[in-house]
Coordinates of C-alpha atoms in Angstrom, one line a residue:
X17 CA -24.0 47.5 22.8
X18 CA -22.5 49.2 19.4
X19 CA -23.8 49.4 15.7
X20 CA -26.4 47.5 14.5
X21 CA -27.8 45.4 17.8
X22 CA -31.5 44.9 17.3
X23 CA -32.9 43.3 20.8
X24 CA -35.2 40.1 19.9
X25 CA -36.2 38.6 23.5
X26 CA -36.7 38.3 26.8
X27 CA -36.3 35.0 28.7
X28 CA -36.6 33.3 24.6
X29 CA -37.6 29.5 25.5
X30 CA -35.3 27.3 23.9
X31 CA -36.6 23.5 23.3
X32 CA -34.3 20.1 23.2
X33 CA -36.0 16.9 24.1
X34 CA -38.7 18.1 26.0
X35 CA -36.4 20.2 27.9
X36 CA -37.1 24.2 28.2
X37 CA -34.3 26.4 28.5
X38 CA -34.4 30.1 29.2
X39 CA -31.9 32.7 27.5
X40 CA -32.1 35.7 29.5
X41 CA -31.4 38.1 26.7
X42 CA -31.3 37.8 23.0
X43 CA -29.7 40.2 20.5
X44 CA -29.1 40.4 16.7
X45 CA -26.7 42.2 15.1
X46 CA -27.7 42.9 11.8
X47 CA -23.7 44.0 10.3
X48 CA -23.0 40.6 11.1
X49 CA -26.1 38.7 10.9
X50 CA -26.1 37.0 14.0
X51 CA -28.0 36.4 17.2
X52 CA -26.0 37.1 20.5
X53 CA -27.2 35.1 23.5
X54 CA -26.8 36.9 27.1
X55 CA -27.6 34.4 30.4
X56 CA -27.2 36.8 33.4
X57 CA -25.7 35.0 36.5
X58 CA -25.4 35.4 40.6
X59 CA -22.8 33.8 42.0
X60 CA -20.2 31.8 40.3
X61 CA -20.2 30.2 36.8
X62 CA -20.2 26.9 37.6
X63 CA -19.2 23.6 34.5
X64 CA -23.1 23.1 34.4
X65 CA -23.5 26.8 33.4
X66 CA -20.4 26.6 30.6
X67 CA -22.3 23.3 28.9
X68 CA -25.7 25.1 28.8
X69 CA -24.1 28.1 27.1
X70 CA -22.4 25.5 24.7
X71 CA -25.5 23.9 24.1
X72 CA -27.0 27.1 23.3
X73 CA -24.0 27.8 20.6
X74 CA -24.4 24.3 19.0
X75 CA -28.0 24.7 18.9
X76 CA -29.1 25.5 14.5

């Protein structure tokens, strides 16, 4: 993945309302201090997919 990835997690549970979500991979890249989120897909992307990505990107 390039220079300074450190891998976190594996299908990291994510929380919201008594909700679980489930981020297939998580990275951090420690140049620029942030985590990098990766949900693997089959199939298309459908306009669910895209707002559980944003919500994931909102999420602090």
């Amino acid at each position: 993945m390039g220079k300074g990835f450190l891998f976190e997690a594996r299908q990291k549970r994510l929380t919201f309302d008594a909700d679980h979500y489930f981020v297939d991979l998580v990275f951090y890249n420690r140049i620029l201090r942030c985590y990098v989120l990766i949900d693997l897909k089959i199939g298309k992307i459908t306009h669910g997919d895209l707002g559980q990505m944003q919500m994931y990107v909102n999420y602090s």
